[in-house]
Amino acid sequence: PHLTGCRSRELVTFWCRWSSGSFSNLSEPGALALFYQMKTEWQECPEYTPSVQNECYFNRDFTRIWTIYCIQLRSTSHTHNITYDEQCFNVENIVYPDPPISLNWTLLNISRSRLHFDIMVRWAPPPSAEVHTGWMSLKYEVHYRVQNSSHWDKVGHIHQHLHPSIRLIGHQKISKYIKG
């Protein structure tokens, strides 16, 4: 058994997941338990997610930023008290925001030869990210490629409020994606 990771979308809540691995006797619900420690004593998971097996959810009452969390994956057998895996982290280091929304592009300029054109890529932050309050700042990477090509070009780390322009070669269909 091992921890598979912890994630937060917005610094306010987070969840941790685990796998029982190849131990079939530990694959039953409740055979493994997640414990956490913020300052002193170990406590069991505040809320096991009913709809997702092997997941513990920490709502806003149990989430503190700039605090080190340590979590342990343990057996719940009364005869054996085994700790299988342990990790420590800060919530701000496990933030993986939802993808941006409203991805769009605008044609800015076409060269005289009509072989090159410039586009501006626009998007909006996901609703789950609290960027409007200043609580969270997002940086994005814009990736684009000629359609059916395996090579992606990348426009570096872009702050959420900037929208890059990209020079492209005409008569090519372009695929693009944004990575937060």
Short mmCIF file of C-alpha atoms in Angstrom, two decimals:
data_model
loop_
_atom_site.label_atom_id
_atom_site.label_comp_id
_atom_site.label_asym_id
_atom_site.label_seq_id
_atom_site.Cartn_x
_atom_site.Cartn_y
_atom_site.Cartn_z
CA PRO A 1 0.00 0.00 0.00
CA HIS A 2 1.16 3.53 -0.74
CA LEU A 3 -0.01 7.13 -0.83
CA THR A 4 -0.63 8.32 -4.39
CA GLY A 5 -0.71 12.04 -3.58
CA CYS A 6 -2.53 15.03 -2.19
CA ARG A 7 -4.00 17.89 -4.21
CA SER A 8 -5.72 21.21 -3.71
CA ARG A 9 -7.47 23.20 -6.42
CA GLU A 10 -7.67 26.48 -4.54
CA LEU A 11 -5.66 26.51 -1.25
CA VAL A 12 -8.90 26.22 0.75
CA THR A 13 -9.54 22.46 0.71
CA PHE A 14 -7.54 19.41 -0.31
CA TRP A 15 -7.74 15.64 -0.64
CA CYS A 16 -5.30 12.76 -0.34
CA ARG A 17 -5.52 9.39 -2.08
CA TRP A 18 -3.87 6.02 -1.70
CA SER A 19 -3.69 2.59 -3.30
CA SER A 20 -3.76 -0.80 -1.62
CA GLY A 21 -1.39 -2.04 -4.29
CA SER A 22 -1.24 -5.80 -4.74
CA PHE A 23 -2.41 -6.54 -1.18
CA SER A 24 -5.88 -7.97 -1.90
CA ASN A 25 -6.61 -8.31 1.83
CA LEU A 26 -6.25 -4.52 2.16
CA SER A 27 -8.42 -3.59 -0.83
CA GLU A 28 -11.68 -3.75 1.16
CA PRO A 29 -13.11 -0.38 2.19
CA GLY A 30 -11.90 0.50 5.69
CA ALA A 31 -8.91 -1.87 5.67
CA LEU A 32 -6.58 1.12 5.43
CA ALA A 33 -6.92 4.45 7.18
CA LEU A 34 -5.31 7.83 6.63
CA PHE A 35 -3.93 9.67 9.65
CA TYR A 36 -2.63 13.23 9.69
CA GLN A 37 -0.59 15.38 12.02
CA MET A 38 -0.41 19.16 11.91
CA LYS A 39 1.34 20.03 15.14
CA THR A 40 1.21 17.39 17.82
CA GLU A 41 -1.05 14.35 17.94
CA TRP A 42 -2.03 12.08 15.07
CA GLN A 43 -5.71 12.09 14.07
CA GLU A 44 -7.69 9.99 11.64
CA CYS A 45 -8.97 11.46 8.37
CA PRO A 46 -11.68 14.07 9.02
CA GLU A 47 -13.87 12.81 6.13
CA TYR A 48 -13.52 9.78 3.90
CA THR A 49 -15.05 10.59 0.53
CA PRO A 50 -18.05 8.25 0.09
CA SER A 51 -18.09 8.40 -3.72
CA VAL A 52 -14.33 7.87 -4.22
CA GLN A 53 -12.60 4.83 -2.79
CA ASN A 54 -9.33 5.46 -0.90
CA GLU A 55 -9.73 9.23 -0.59
CA CYS A 56 -9.66 11.53 2.43
CA TYR A 57 -11.10 15.04 2.12
CA PHE A 58 -9.94 18.01 4.22
CA ASN A 59 -12.56 20.78 4.13
CA ARG A 60 -11.78 24.42 4.96
CA ASP A 61 -12.00 23.70 8.71
CA PHE A 62 -9.05 21.31 8.43
CA THR A 63 -6.95 23.22 5.90
CA ARG A 64 -4.22 25.61 7.01
CA ILE A 65 -1.71 27.14 4.63
CA TRP A 66 1.90 27.63 5.69
CA THR A 67 1.50 24.63 7.99
CA ILE A 68 3.32 21.35 7.55
CA TYR A 69 1.02 18.34 7.30
CA CYS A 70 2.31 14.82 7.73
CA ILE A 71 0.06 11.97 6.64
CA GLN A 72 0.36 8.24 7.22
CA LEU A 73 -1.34 5.30 5.56
CA ARG A 74 -2.03 2.66 8.22
CA SER A 75 -3.77 -0.68 8.53
CA THR A 76 -6.91 -0.67 10.67
CA SER A 77 -6.55 -4.23 11.92
CA HIS A 78 -6.71 -4.57 15.71
CA THR A 79 -3.98 -7.21 15.65
CA HIS A 80 -1.51 -5.24 13.51
CA ASN A 81 -0.77 -1.54 13.60
CA ILE A 82 1.35 -1.09 10.49
CA THR A 83 2.26 2.23 8.88
CA TYR A 84 2.74 1.58 5.16
CA ASP A 85 3.61 5.03 3.86
CA GLU A 86 4.18 8.57 5.12
CA GLN A 87 4.49 11.98 3.43
CA CYS A 88 4.84 15.55 4.67
CA PHE A 89 3.87 18.68 2.72
CA ASN A 90 2.55 22.25 2.85
CA VAL A 91 -0.83 22.88 1.21
CA GLU A 92 0.63 25.64 -0.97
CA ASN A 93 2.94 23.03 -2.54
CA ILE A 94 0.14 20.68 -3.63
CA VAL A 95 -2.01 23.20 -5.54
CA TYR A 96 -3.00 22.02 -9.02
CA PRO A 97 -5.72 24.37 -10.28
CA ASP A 98 -8.44 23.35 -12.66
CA PRO A 99 -7.71 24.12 -16.32
CA PRO A 100 -8.46 27.59 -17.67
CA ILE A 101 -11.79 28.22 -19.36
CA SER A 102 -12.96 30.14 -22.43
CA LEU A 103 -9.84 29.42 -24.48
CA ASN A 104 -10.00 31.56 -27.62
CA TRP A 105 -7.73 33.30 -30.10
CA THR A 106 -7.89 36.48 -32.18
CA LEU A 107 -6.12 37.19 -35.46
CA LEU A 108 -3.98 40.32 -34.97
CA ASN A 109 -1.99 40.68 -38.15
CA ILE A 110 -1.32 39.02 -41.52
CA SER A 111 2.03 39.61 -43.22
CA ARG A 112 2.10 41.20 -46.70
CA SER A 113 3.21 37.88 -48.16
CA ARG A 114 0.34 36.18 -46.33
CA LEU A 115 2.82 33.54 -45.15
CA HIS A 116 2.86 34.61 -41.52
CA PHE A 117 0.20 35.76 -39.14
CA ASP A 118 0.04 36.79 -35.51
CA ILE A 119 -2.63 35.62 -33.12
CA MET A 120 -3.43 36.55 -29.54
CA VAL A 121 -4.49 33.72 -27.25
CA ARG A 122 -6.99 34.48 -24.48
CA TRP A 123 -8.45 32.48 -21.63
CA ALA A 124 -10.02 32.97 -18.22
CA PRO A 125 -8.92 31.41 -14.94
CA PRO A 126 -11.06 28.54 -13.67
CA PRO A 127 -13.90 29.53 -11.33
CA SER A 128 -12.38 27.41 -8.55
CA ALA A 129 -9.20 29.53 -8.44
CA GLU A 130 -9.53 32.56 -6.20
CA VAL A 131 -7.53 34.91 -8.42
CA HIS A 132 -10.02 37.79 -8.16
CA THR A 133 -9.28 38.18 -4.43
CA GLY A 134 -5.53 38.09 -4.94
CA TRP A 135 -5.38 34.96 -2.80
CA MET A 136 -3.90 32.99 -5.66
CA SER A 137 -1.79 33.91 -8.67
CA LEU A 138 -1.63 31.60 -11.67
CA LYS A 139 1.03 31.19 -14.34
CA TYR A 140 0.33 29.38 -17.59
CA GLU A 141 2.22 27.77 -20.43
CA VAL A 142 0.73 28.01 -23.91
CA HIS A 143 1.58 25.04 -26.13
CA TYR A 144 0.81 24.93 -29.83
CA ARG A 145 1.68 22.74 -32.80
CA VAL A 146 0.90 22.21 -36.44
CA GLN A 147 -2.04 19.83 -36.53
CA ASN A 148 -1.02 16.14 -36.67
CA SER A 149 2.57 17.01 -35.72
CA SER A 150 4.10 15.43 -32.62
CA HIS A 151 6.24 18.50 -31.81
CA TRP A 152 4.73 21.15 -29.54
CA ASP A 153 6.15 24.67 -29.30
CA LYS A 154 5.83 26.41 -25.97
CA VAL A 155 5.35 30.03 -24.96
CA GLY A 156 6.93 30.24 -21.46
CA HIS A 157 5.38 31.02 -18.10
CA ILE A 158 2.69 33.66 -18.53
CA HIS A 159 0.91 35.45 -15.70
CA GLN A 160 -2.86 35.05 -15.66
CA HIS A 161 -3.57 38.62 -16.79
CA LEU A 162 -1.26 38.59 -19.85
CA HIS A 163 -2.33 37.19 -23.20
CA PRO A 164 0.52 36.25 -25.51
CA SER A 165 0.75 36.86 -29.22
CA ILE A 166 2.22 34.07 -31.33
CA ARG A 167 3.66 34.29 -34.86
CA LEU A 168 2.54 31.39 -37.03
CA ILE A 169 3.21 30.25 -40.58
CA GLY A 170 0.17 30.56 -42.86
CA HIS A 171 -1.85 27.69 -44.36
CA GLN A 172 -1.31 25.43 -41.33
CA LYS A 173 -3.98 24.21 -38.96
CA ILE A 174 -2.88 24.72 -35.37
CA SER A 175 -3.73 22.79 -32.21
CA LYS A 176 -3.22 24.49 -28.86
CA TYR A 177 -3.62 23.93 -25.16
CA ILE A 178 -2.96 25.86 -21.98
CA LYS A 179 -1.26 24.31 -18.98
CA GLY A 180 -1.57 25.85 -15.51
#
